[in-house]
Amino acid sequence: GENVEQHPSTLSVQEGDSAVIKCTYSDSASNYFPWYKQELGKGPQLIIDIRSNVGEKKDQRIAVTLNKTAKHFSLHITETQPEDSAVYFCAARVAGGTSYGKLTFGQGTILTVHP
Amino acid sequence: NAGVTQTPKFRVLKTGQSMTLLCAQDMNHEYMYWYRQDPGMGLRLIHYSVGEGTTAKGEVPDGYNVSRLKKQNFLLGLESAAPSQTSVYFCASSYRPHRGGGDTQYFGPGTRLTVL
């Protein structure tokens, strides 16, 4: 089955700096890659996603890049703010009817933005 | 809309006890999922359902059972709790994936379970 590795496990930055979180996946049949943000005491929430037919997607201060050849994708947060502090999860979904929407998640990255 | 709700929020069990976690969603989603979250291991899929009356095993199904008698509810049962089942449990729901807007999974606030 699919395996997703996420790095780093913790990331500490100063407010205003950029943060980058990287993930690799194992199954070349994966075609959908979402990123979820989990604030303390809450459930994860989708912040951005990308499909395999796109190399990059941006939404304000957040961007995701995908390299299908190398089987890795990254989350980029620019001009970080204290409210960006949270746990971030990447995930991958294998294409095909039998996938039934099943996501395989990475291990998570604890991002801390210091004022 | 309340979105996805989970009951209870916290629970402490003794080894061998049983319990049921309830997940409810008011978004008319076809798909529902149960995950467990453990430190350093991300979210792992326990069971899922693609519609009322259907269930299927996920990545870590052993020791758990589920039922989806109503479209809006997805129940997770532990028949004989073990300390290894100490975790935070999240329920999620979505429309049928691969259609427009069907990819996003909406998560509940979680249930923190401790098994002594």
PDB file of C-alpha atoms in Angstrom:
ATOM      1  CA  GLY A   1       0.000   0.000   0.000  1.00  0.00           C
ATOM      2  CA  GLU A   2       0.851   3.663  -0.057  1.00  0.00           C
ATOM      3  CA  ASN A   3       3.467   4.988   2.370  1.00  0.00           C
ATOM      4  CA  VAL A   4       3.929   8.690   3.116  1.00  0.00           C
ATOM      5  CA  GLU A   5       6.985  10.078   4.879  1.00  0.00           C
ATOM      6  CA  GLN A   6       6.934  13.631   6.256  1.00  0.00           C
ATOM      7  CA  HIS A   7       9.827  15.838   7.389  1.00  0.00           C
ATOM      8  CA  PRO A   8      10.705  17.561   9.589  1.00  0.00           C
ATOM      9  CA  SER A   9       8.788  16.365  12.633  1.00  0.00           C
ATOM     10  CA  THR A  10       9.212  19.763  14.302  1.00  0.00           C
ATOM     11  CA  LEU A  11       9.909  23.166  12.788  1.00  0.00           C
ATOM     12  CA  SER A  12      10.535  26.401  14.616  1.00  0.00           C
ATOM     13  CA  VAL A  13      10.644  29.748  12.786  1.00  0.00           C
ATOM     14  CA  GLN A  14      10.520  33.424  13.568  1.00  0.00           C
ATOM     15  CA  GLU A  15       7.458  35.424  12.630  1.00  0.00           C
ATOM     16  CA  GLY A  16       7.795  36.641   9.063  1.00  0.00           C
ATOM     17  CA  ASP A  17      10.091  33.819   7.982  1.00  0.00           C
ATOM     18  CA  SER A  18       9.109  31.085   5.533  1.00  0.00           C
ATOM     19  CA  ALA A  19       8.406  27.476   6.488  1.00  0.00           C
ATOM     20  CA  VAL A  20       8.731  24.423   4.265  1.00  0.00           C
ATOM     21  CA  ILE A  21       7.447  20.934   5.020  1.00  0.00           C
ATOM     22  CA  LYS A  22       8.280  18.042   2.724  1.00  0.00           C
ATOM     23  CA  CYS A  23       6.598  14.709   2.035  1.00  0.00           C
ATOM     24  CA  THR A  24       7.460  11.725  -0.107  1.00  0.00           C
ATOM     25  CA  TYR A  25       5.095   9.009  -1.252  1.00  0.00           C
ATOM     26  CA  SER A  26       5.697   5.514  -2.513  1.00  0.00           C
ATOM     27  CA  ASP A  27       2.829   4.653  -4.874  1.00  0.00           C
ATOM     28  CA  SER A  28       3.157   6.224  -8.314  1.00  0.00           C
ATOM     29  CA  ALA A  29      -0.609   5.708  -8.760  1.00  0.00           C
ATOM     30  CA  SER A  30      -1.353   8.412  -6.175  1.00  0.00           C
ATOM     31  CA  ASN A  31      -3.003  11.424  -7.786  1.00  0.00           C
ATOM     32  CA  TYR A  32      -4.343  13.611  -4.993  1.00  0.00           C
ATOM     33  CA  PHE A  33      -2.289  15.282  -2.268  1.00  0.00           C
ATOM     34  CA  PRO A  34      -4.004  17.345   0.446  1.00  0.00           C
ATOM     35  CA  TRP A  35      -2.513  19.217   3.371  1.00  0.00           C
ATOM     36  CA  TYR A  36      -4.330  19.441   6.688  1.00  0.00           C
ATOM     37  CA  LYS A  37      -3.756  21.815   9.604  1.00  0.00           C
ATOM     38  CA  GLN A  38      -4.591  20.715  13.127  1.00  0.00           C
ATOM     39  CA  GLU A  39      -4.842  23.309  15.866  1.00  0.00           C
ATOM     40  CA  LEU A  40      -4.571  22.309  19.488  1.00  0.00           C
ATOM     41  CA  GLY A  41      -7.605  20.364  20.676  1.00  0.00           C
ATOM     42  CA  LYS A  42      -9.283  20.337  17.270  1.00  0.00           C
ATOM     43  CA  GLY A  43      -9.648  18.020  14.335  1.00  0.00           C
ATOM     44  CA  PRO A  44      -7.563  18.462  11.168  1.00  0.00           C
ATOM     45  CA  GLN A  45      -8.807  20.926   8.574  1.00  0.00           C
ATOM     46  CA  LEU A  46      -7.939  21.018   4.880  1.00  0.00           C
ATOM     47  CA  ILE A  47      -5.861  24.056   3.947  1.00  0.00           C
ATOM     48  CA  ILE A  48      -4.753  23.265   0.403  1.00  0.00           C
ATOM     49  CA  ASP A  49      -4.570  20.353  -2.007  1.00  0.00           C
ATOM     50  CA  ILE A  50      -3.021  19.518  -5.355  1.00  0.00           C
ATOM     51  CA  ARG A  51      -3.720  16.961  -8.048  1.00  0.00           C
ATOM     52  CA  SER A  52      -1.161  15.089 -10.065  1.00  0.00           C
ATOM     53  CA  ASN A  53      -1.865  17.048 -13.249  1.00  0.00           C
ATOM     54  CA  VAL A  54      -0.663  20.272 -11.610  1.00  0.00           C
ATOM     55  CA  GLY A  55       2.876  21.134 -10.513  1.00  0.00           C
ATOM     56  CA  GLU A  56       2.122  24.015  -8.186  1.00  0.00           C
ATOM     57  CA  LYS A  57      -0.837  25.620  -6.474  1.00  0.00           C
ATOM     58  CA  LYS A  58      -0.956  28.791  -4.414  1.00  0.00           C
ATOM     59  CA  ASP A  59      -3.480  30.289  -2.032  1.00  0.00           C
ATOM     60  CA  GLN A  60      -2.383  33.583  -0.495  1.00  0.00           C
ATOM     61  CA  ARG A  61       0.581  32.766   1.807  1.00  0.00           C
ATOM     62  CA  ILE A  62       0.352  29.027   1.264  1.00  0.00           C
ATOM     63  CA  ALA A  63       1.649  27.084  -1.709  1.00  0.00           C
ATOM     64  CA  VAL A  64       2.124  23.430  -2.539  1.00  0.00           C
ATOM     65  CA  THR A  65       4.485  21.976  -5.123  1.00  0.00           C
ATOM     66  CA  LEU A  66       4.458  18.483  -6.575  1.00  0.00           C
ATOM     67  CA  ASN A  67       7.250  16.558  -8.275  1.00  0.00           C
ATOM     68  CA  LYS A  68       5.708  13.376  -9.694  1.00  0.00           C
ATOM     69  CA  THR A  69       8.997  12.040 -11.006  1.00  0.00           C
ATOM     70  CA  ALA A  70      10.652  12.204  -7.600  1.00  0.00           C
ATOM     71  CA  LYS A  71       7.372  11.376  -5.827  1.00  0.00           C
ATOM     72  CA  HIS A  72       7.529  14.223  -3.390  1.00  0.00           C
ATOM     73  CA  PHE A  73       5.439  17.265  -2.573  1.00  0.00           C
ATOM     74  CA  SER A  74       5.998  20.229  -0.303  1.00  0.00           C
ATOM     75  CA  LEU A  75       4.042  22.841   1.633  1.00  0.00           C
ATOM     76  CA  HIS A  76       5.401  26.384   1.640  1.00  0.00           C
ATOM     77  CA  ILE A  77       4.163  29.029   4.060  1.00  0.00           C
ATOM     78  CA  THR A  78       5.475  32.549   3.546  1.00  0.00           C
ATOM     79  CA  GLU A  79       5.404  35.467   5.973  1.00  0.00           C
ATOM     80  CA  THR A  80       4.560  33.162   8.850  1.00  0.00           C
ATOM     81  CA  GLN A  81       2.388  34.429  11.691  1.00  0.00           C
ATOM     82  CA  PRO A  82       1.903  33.091  15.237  1.00  0.00           C
ATOM     83  CA  GLU A  83      -1.531  31.774  14.237  1.00  0.00           C
ATOM     84  CA  ASP A  84       0.194  29.463  11.754  1.00  0.00           C
ATOM     85  CA  SER A  85       1.482  27.491  14.745  1.00  0.00           C
ATOM     86  CA  ALA A  86      -0.148  24.064  14.529  1.00  0.00           C
ATOM     87  CA  VAL A  87       0.443  20.482  13.432  1.00  0.00           C
ATOM     88  CA  TYR A  88       0.489  20.020   9.668  1.00  0.00           C
ATOM     89  CA  PHE A  89      -0.216  16.719   7.932  1.00  0.00           C
ATOM     90  CA  CYS A  90       0.362  15.776   4.343  1.00  0.00           C
ATOM     91  CA  ALA A  91      -1.573  12.941   2.739  1.00  0.00           C
ATOM     92  CA  ALA A  92      -1.809  11.007  -0.497  1.00  0.00           C
ATOM     93  CA  ARG A  93      -4.612   9.137  -2.221  1.00  0.00           C
ATOM     94  CA  VAL A  94      -4.187   6.391  -4.754  1.00  0.00           C
ATOM     95  CA  ALA A  95      -6.263   6.768  -7.909  1.00  0.00           C
ATOM     96  CA  GLY A  96      -8.841   4.221  -8.895  1.00  0.00           C
ATOM     97  CA  GLY A  97     -12.271   3.067  -7.792  1.00  0.00           C
ATOM     98  CA  THR A  98     -11.047   0.810  -5.025  1.00  0.00           C
ATOM     99  CA  SER A  99      -9.357   3.697  -3.220  1.00  0.00           C
ATOM    100  CA  TYR A 100     -12.753   4.848  -1.881  1.00  0.00           C
ATOM    101  CA  GLY A 101     -11.260   8.170  -0.869  1.00  0.00           C
ATOM    102  CA  LYS A 102      -8.788   6.581   1.493  1.00  0.00           C
ATOM    103  CA  LEU A 103      -6.013   8.952   2.474  1.00  0.00           C
ATOM    104  CA  THR A 104      -2.612   7.866   3.750  1.00  0.00           C
ATOM    105  CA  PHE A 105      -1.241  10.500   6.104  1.00  0.00           C
ATOM    106  CA  GLY A 106       2.292  11.526   6.928  1.00  0.00           C
ATOM    107  CA  GLN A 107       3.520  11.570  10.513  1.00  0.00           C
ATOM    108  CA  GLY A 108       2.866  15.274  11.029  1.00  0.00           C
ATOM    109  CA  THR A 109       5.001  18.390  11.551  1.00  0.00           C
ATOM    110  CA  ILE A 110       4.691  20.577  14.625  1.00  0.00           C
ATOM    111  CA  LEU A 111       5.220  24.154  13.406  1.00  0.00           C
ATOM    112  CA  THR A 112       5.951  26.832  15.978  1.00  0.00           C
ATOM    113  CA  VAL A 113       6.095  30.475  14.914  1.00  0.00           C
ATOM    114  CA  HIS A 114       7.804  32.698  17.464  1.00  0.00           C
ATOM    115  CA  PRO A 115       6.663  36.353  17.674  1.00  0.00           C
TER     116      PRO A 115
ATOM    117  CA  ASN B   1     -24.689  23.231  10.394  1.00  0.00           C
ATOM    118  CA  ALA B   2     -22.915  21.499  13.254  1.00  0.00           C
ATOM    119  CA  GLY B   3     -20.646  19.658  10.801  1.00  0.00           C
ATOM    120  CA  VAL B   4     -19.118  16.523  12.300  1.00  0.00           C
ATOM    121  CA  THR B   5     -19.714  15.882  15.982  1.00  0.00           C
ATOM    122  CA  GLN B   6     -18.273  13.160  18.194  1.00  0.00           C
ATOM    123  CA  THR B   7     -19.490  11.739  21.491  1.00  0.00           C
ATOM    124  CA  PRO B   8     -17.959  11.501  24.062  1.00  0.00           C
ATOM    125  CA  LYS B   9     -15.041  13.954  24.137  1.00  0.00           C
ATOM    126  CA  PHE B  10     -13.118  12.037  26.789  1.00  0.00           C
ATOM    127  CA  ARG B  11     -13.333   8.543  28.212  1.00  0.00           C
ATOM    128  CA  VAL B  12     -11.311   6.370  30.561  1.00  0.00           C
ATOM    129  CA  LEU B  13     -11.763   2.606  30.383  1.00  0.00           C
ATOM    130  CA  LYS B  14     -10.327  -0.339  32.210  1.00  0.00           C
ATOM    131  CA  THR B  15      -8.793  -3.178  30.228  1.00  0.00           C
ATOM    132  CA  GLY B  16     -11.512  -5.507  28.978  1.00  0.00           C
ATOM    133  CA  GLN B  17     -14.333  -2.980  29.107  1.00  0.00           C
ATOM    134  CA  SER B  18     -16.342  -2.116  26.035  1.00  0.00           C
ATOM    135  CA  MET B  19     -17.583   1.165  24.665  1.00  0.00           C
ATOM    136  CA  THR B  20     -19.033   2.811  21.572  1.00  0.00           C
ATOM    137  CA  LEU B  21     -17.948   6.096  20.046  1.00  0.00           C
ATOM    138  CA  LEU B  22     -20.599   7.974  18.128  1.00  0.00           C
ATOM    139  CA  CYS B  23     -19.980  10.150  15.081  1.00  0.00           C
ATOM    140  CA  ALA B  24     -22.706  12.243  13.510  1.00  0.00           C
ATOM    141  CA  GLN B  25     -22.643  14.504  10.450  1.00  0.00           C
ATOM    142  CA  ASP B  26     -25.302  16.834   9.089  1.00  0.00           C
ATOM    143  CA  MET B  27     -23.794  17.467   5.643  1.00  0.00           C
ATOM    144  CA  ASN B  28     -25.463  14.534   3.884  1.00  0.00           C
ATOM    145  CA  HIS B  29     -22.060  12.982   3.164  1.00  0.00           C
ATOM    146  CA  GLU B  30     -21.941   9.489   1.725  1.00  0.00           C
ATOM    147  CA  TYR B  31     -18.491   8.586   3.014  1.00  0.00           C
ATOM    148  CA  MET B  32     -17.453   8.374   6.649  1.00  0.00           C
ATOM    149  CA  TYR B  33     -14.158   7.385   8.260  1.00  0.00           C
ATOM    150  CA  TRP B  34     -12.687   6.533  11.646  1.00  0.00           C
ATOM    151  CA  TYR B  35      -9.029   7.374  12.337  1.00  0.00           C
ATOM    152  CA  ARG B  36      -6.786   7.056  15.330  1.00  0.00           C
ATOM    153  CA  GLN B  37      -4.011   9.549  16.031  1.00  0.00           C
ATOM    154  CA  ASP B  38      -0.927   8.551  17.962  1.00  0.00           C
ATOM    155  CA  PRO B  39       2.213  10.653  18.550  1.00  0.00           C
ATOM    156  CA  GLY B  40       4.656  10.425  15.676  1.00  0.00           C
ATOM    157  CA  MET B  41       2.351   8.204  13.606  1.00  0.00           C
ATOM    158  CA  GLY B  42      -0.030  10.631  11.998  1.00  0.00           C
ATOM    159  CA  LEU B  43      -3.602   9.582  11.349  1.00  0.00           C
ATOM    160  CA  ARG B  44      -4.289   5.935  10.609  1.00  0.00           C
ATOM    161  CA  LEU B  45      -7.526   4.714   9.099  1.00  0.00           C
ATOM    162  CA  ILE B  46      -9.401   2.152  11.221  1.00  0.00           C
ATOM    163  CA  HIS B  47     -12.611   1.562   9.257  1.00  0.00           C
ATOM    164  CA  TYR B  48     -14.613   3.470   6.702  1.00  0.00           C
ATOM    165  CA  SER B  49     -18.033   3.440   5.074  1.00  0.00           C
ATOM    166  CA  VAL B  50     -19.031   4.396   1.547  1.00  0.00           C
ATOM    167  CA  GLY B  51     -22.726   4.534   2.311  1.00  0.00           C
ATOM    168  CA  GLU B  52     -25.513   3.575   4.659  1.00  0.00           C
ATOM    169  CA  GLY B  53     -25.301  -0.093   5.582  1.00  0.00           C
ATOM    170  CA  THR B  54     -21.748  -0.549   4.284  1.00  0.00           C
ATOM    171  CA  THR B  55     -18.445  -0.766   6.158  1.00  0.00           C
ATOM    172  CA  ALA B  56     -14.903  -1.756   5.242  1.00  0.00           C
ATOM    173  CA  LYS B  57     -11.568  -2.261   6.964  1.00  0.00           C
ATOM    174  CA  GLY B  58      -8.862   0.325   6.870  1.00  0.00           C
ATOM    175  CA  GLU B  59      -5.219   0.179   7.836  1.00  0.00           C
ATOM    176  CA  VAL B  60      -5.575  -0.801  11.543  1.00  0.00           C
ATOM    177  CA  PRO B  61      -8.984  -2.499  12.039  1.00  0.00           C
ATOM    178  CA  ASP B  62      -8.092  -5.146  14.633  1.00  0.00           C
ATOM    179  CA  GLY B  63      -9.951  -4.777  17.932  1.00  0.00           C
ATOM    180  CA  TYR B  64     -12.591  -2.436  16.482  1.00  0.00           C
ATOM    181  CA  ASN B  65     -16.002  -2.863  14.911  1.00  0.00           C
ATOM    182  CA  VAL B  66     -18.198  -0.316  13.165  1.00  0.00           C
ATOM    183  CA  SER B  67     -21.760   0.132  12.030  1.00  0.00           C
ATOM    184  CA  ARG B  68     -23.499   2.574   9.697  1.00  0.00           C
ATOM    185  CA  LEU B  69     -27.198   2.004  10.201  1.00  0.00           C
ATOM    186  CA  LYS B  70     -28.095   5.588   9.304  1.00  0.00           C
ATOM    187  CA  LYS B  71     -26.416   7.769   6.715  1.00  0.00           C
ATOM    188  CA  GLN B  72     -25.637  10.490   9.229  1.00  0.00           C
ATOM    189  CA  ASN B  73     -24.152   8.240  11.925  1.00  0.00           C
ATOM    190  CA  PHE B  74     -21.023   6.089  12.089  1.00  0.00           C
ATOM    191  CA  LEU B  75     -20.363   4.117  15.275  1.00  0.00           C
ATOM    192  CA  LEU B  76     -16.986   2.750  16.391  1.00  0.00           C
ATOM    193  CA  GLY B  77     -17.030  -0.053  18.941  1.00  0.00           C
ATOM    194  CA  LEU B  78     -14.354  -1.494  21.174  1.00  0.00           C
ATOM    195  CA  GLU B  79     -15.500  -4.889  22.438  1.00  0.00           C
ATOM    196  CA  SER B  80     -12.646  -5.534  24.864  1.00  0.00           C
ATOM    197  CA  ALA B  81     -10.457  -2.480  25.330  1.00  0.00           C
ATOM    198  CA  ALA B  82      -6.681  -2.863  25.572  1.00  0.00           C
ATOM    199  CA  PRO B  83      -4.037  -0.311  26.655  1.00  0.00           C
ATOM    200  CA  SER B  84      -2.765  -0.273  23.049  1.00  0.00           C
ATOM    201  CA  GLN B  85      -6.057   1.363  22.087  1.00  0.00           C
ATOM    202  CA  THR B  86      -5.259   4.441  24.131  1.00  0.00           C
ATOM    203  CA  SER B  87      -5.390   7.152  21.486  1.00  0.00           C
ATOM    204  CA  VAL B  88      -7.265  10.116  20.110  1.00  0.00           C
ATOM    205  CA  TYR B  89     -10.003   9.012  17.730  1.00  0.00           C
ATOM    206  CA  PHE B  90     -11.223  11.188  14.893  1.00  0.00           C
ATOM    207  CA  CYS B  91     -14.238  10.742  12.702  1.00  0.00           C
ATOM    208  CA  ALA B  92     -14.400  12.338   9.262  1.00  0.00           C
ATOM    209  CA  SER B  93     -16.889  12.529   6.435  1.00  0.00           C
ATOM    210  CA  SER B  94     -16.904  13.513   2.790  1.00  0.00           C
ATOM    211  CA  TYR B  95     -18.936  13.439  -0.369  1.00  0.00           C
ATOM    212  CA  ARG B  96     -18.087  10.684  -2.793  1.00  0.00           C
ATOM    213  CA  PRO B  97     -14.492  11.352  -3.826  1.00  0.00           C
ATOM    214  CA  HIS B  98     -13.581  12.078  -7.459  1.00  0.00           C
ATOM    215  CA  ARG B  99     -16.605  14.270  -8.010  1.00  0.00           C
ATOM    216  CA  GLY B 100     -16.464  18.049  -7.772  1.00  0.00           C
ATOM    217  CA  GLY B 101     -16.000  19.018  -4.142  1.00  0.00           C
ATOM    218  CA  GLY B 102     -15.873  15.448  -2.992  1.00  0.00           C
ATOM    219  CA  ASP B 103     -12.265  15.290  -1.982  1.00  0.00           C
ATOM    220  CA  THR B 104     -12.324  17.228   1.274  1.00  0.00           C
ATOM    221  CA  GLN B 105     -12.661  15.220   4.435  1.00  0.00           C
ATOM    222  CA  TYR B 106     -14.289  17.101   7.308  1.00  0.00           C
ATOM    223  CA  PHE B 107     -13.095  16.035  10.721  1.00  0.00           C
ATOM    224  CA  GLY B 108     -14.810  16.017  14.074  1.00  0.00           C
ATOM    225  CA  PRO B 109     -13.154  17.398  17.241  1.00  0.00           C
ATOM    226  CA  GLY B 110     -11.927  13.993  18.412  1.00  0.00           C
ATOM    227  CA  THR B 111     -12.404  11.653  21.359  1.00  0.00           C
ATOM    228  CA  ARG B 112      -9.519  11.138  23.771  1.00  0.00           C
ATOM    229  CA  LEU B 113      -9.624   7.564  25.060  1.00  0.00           C
ATOM    230  CA  THR B 114      -7.439   6.183  27.817  1.00  0.00           C
ATOM    231  CA  VAL B 115      -7.394   2.458  28.579  1.00  0.00           C
ATOM    232  CA  LEU B 116      -5.888   1.559  31.935  1.00  0.00           C
TER     233      LEU B 116
END
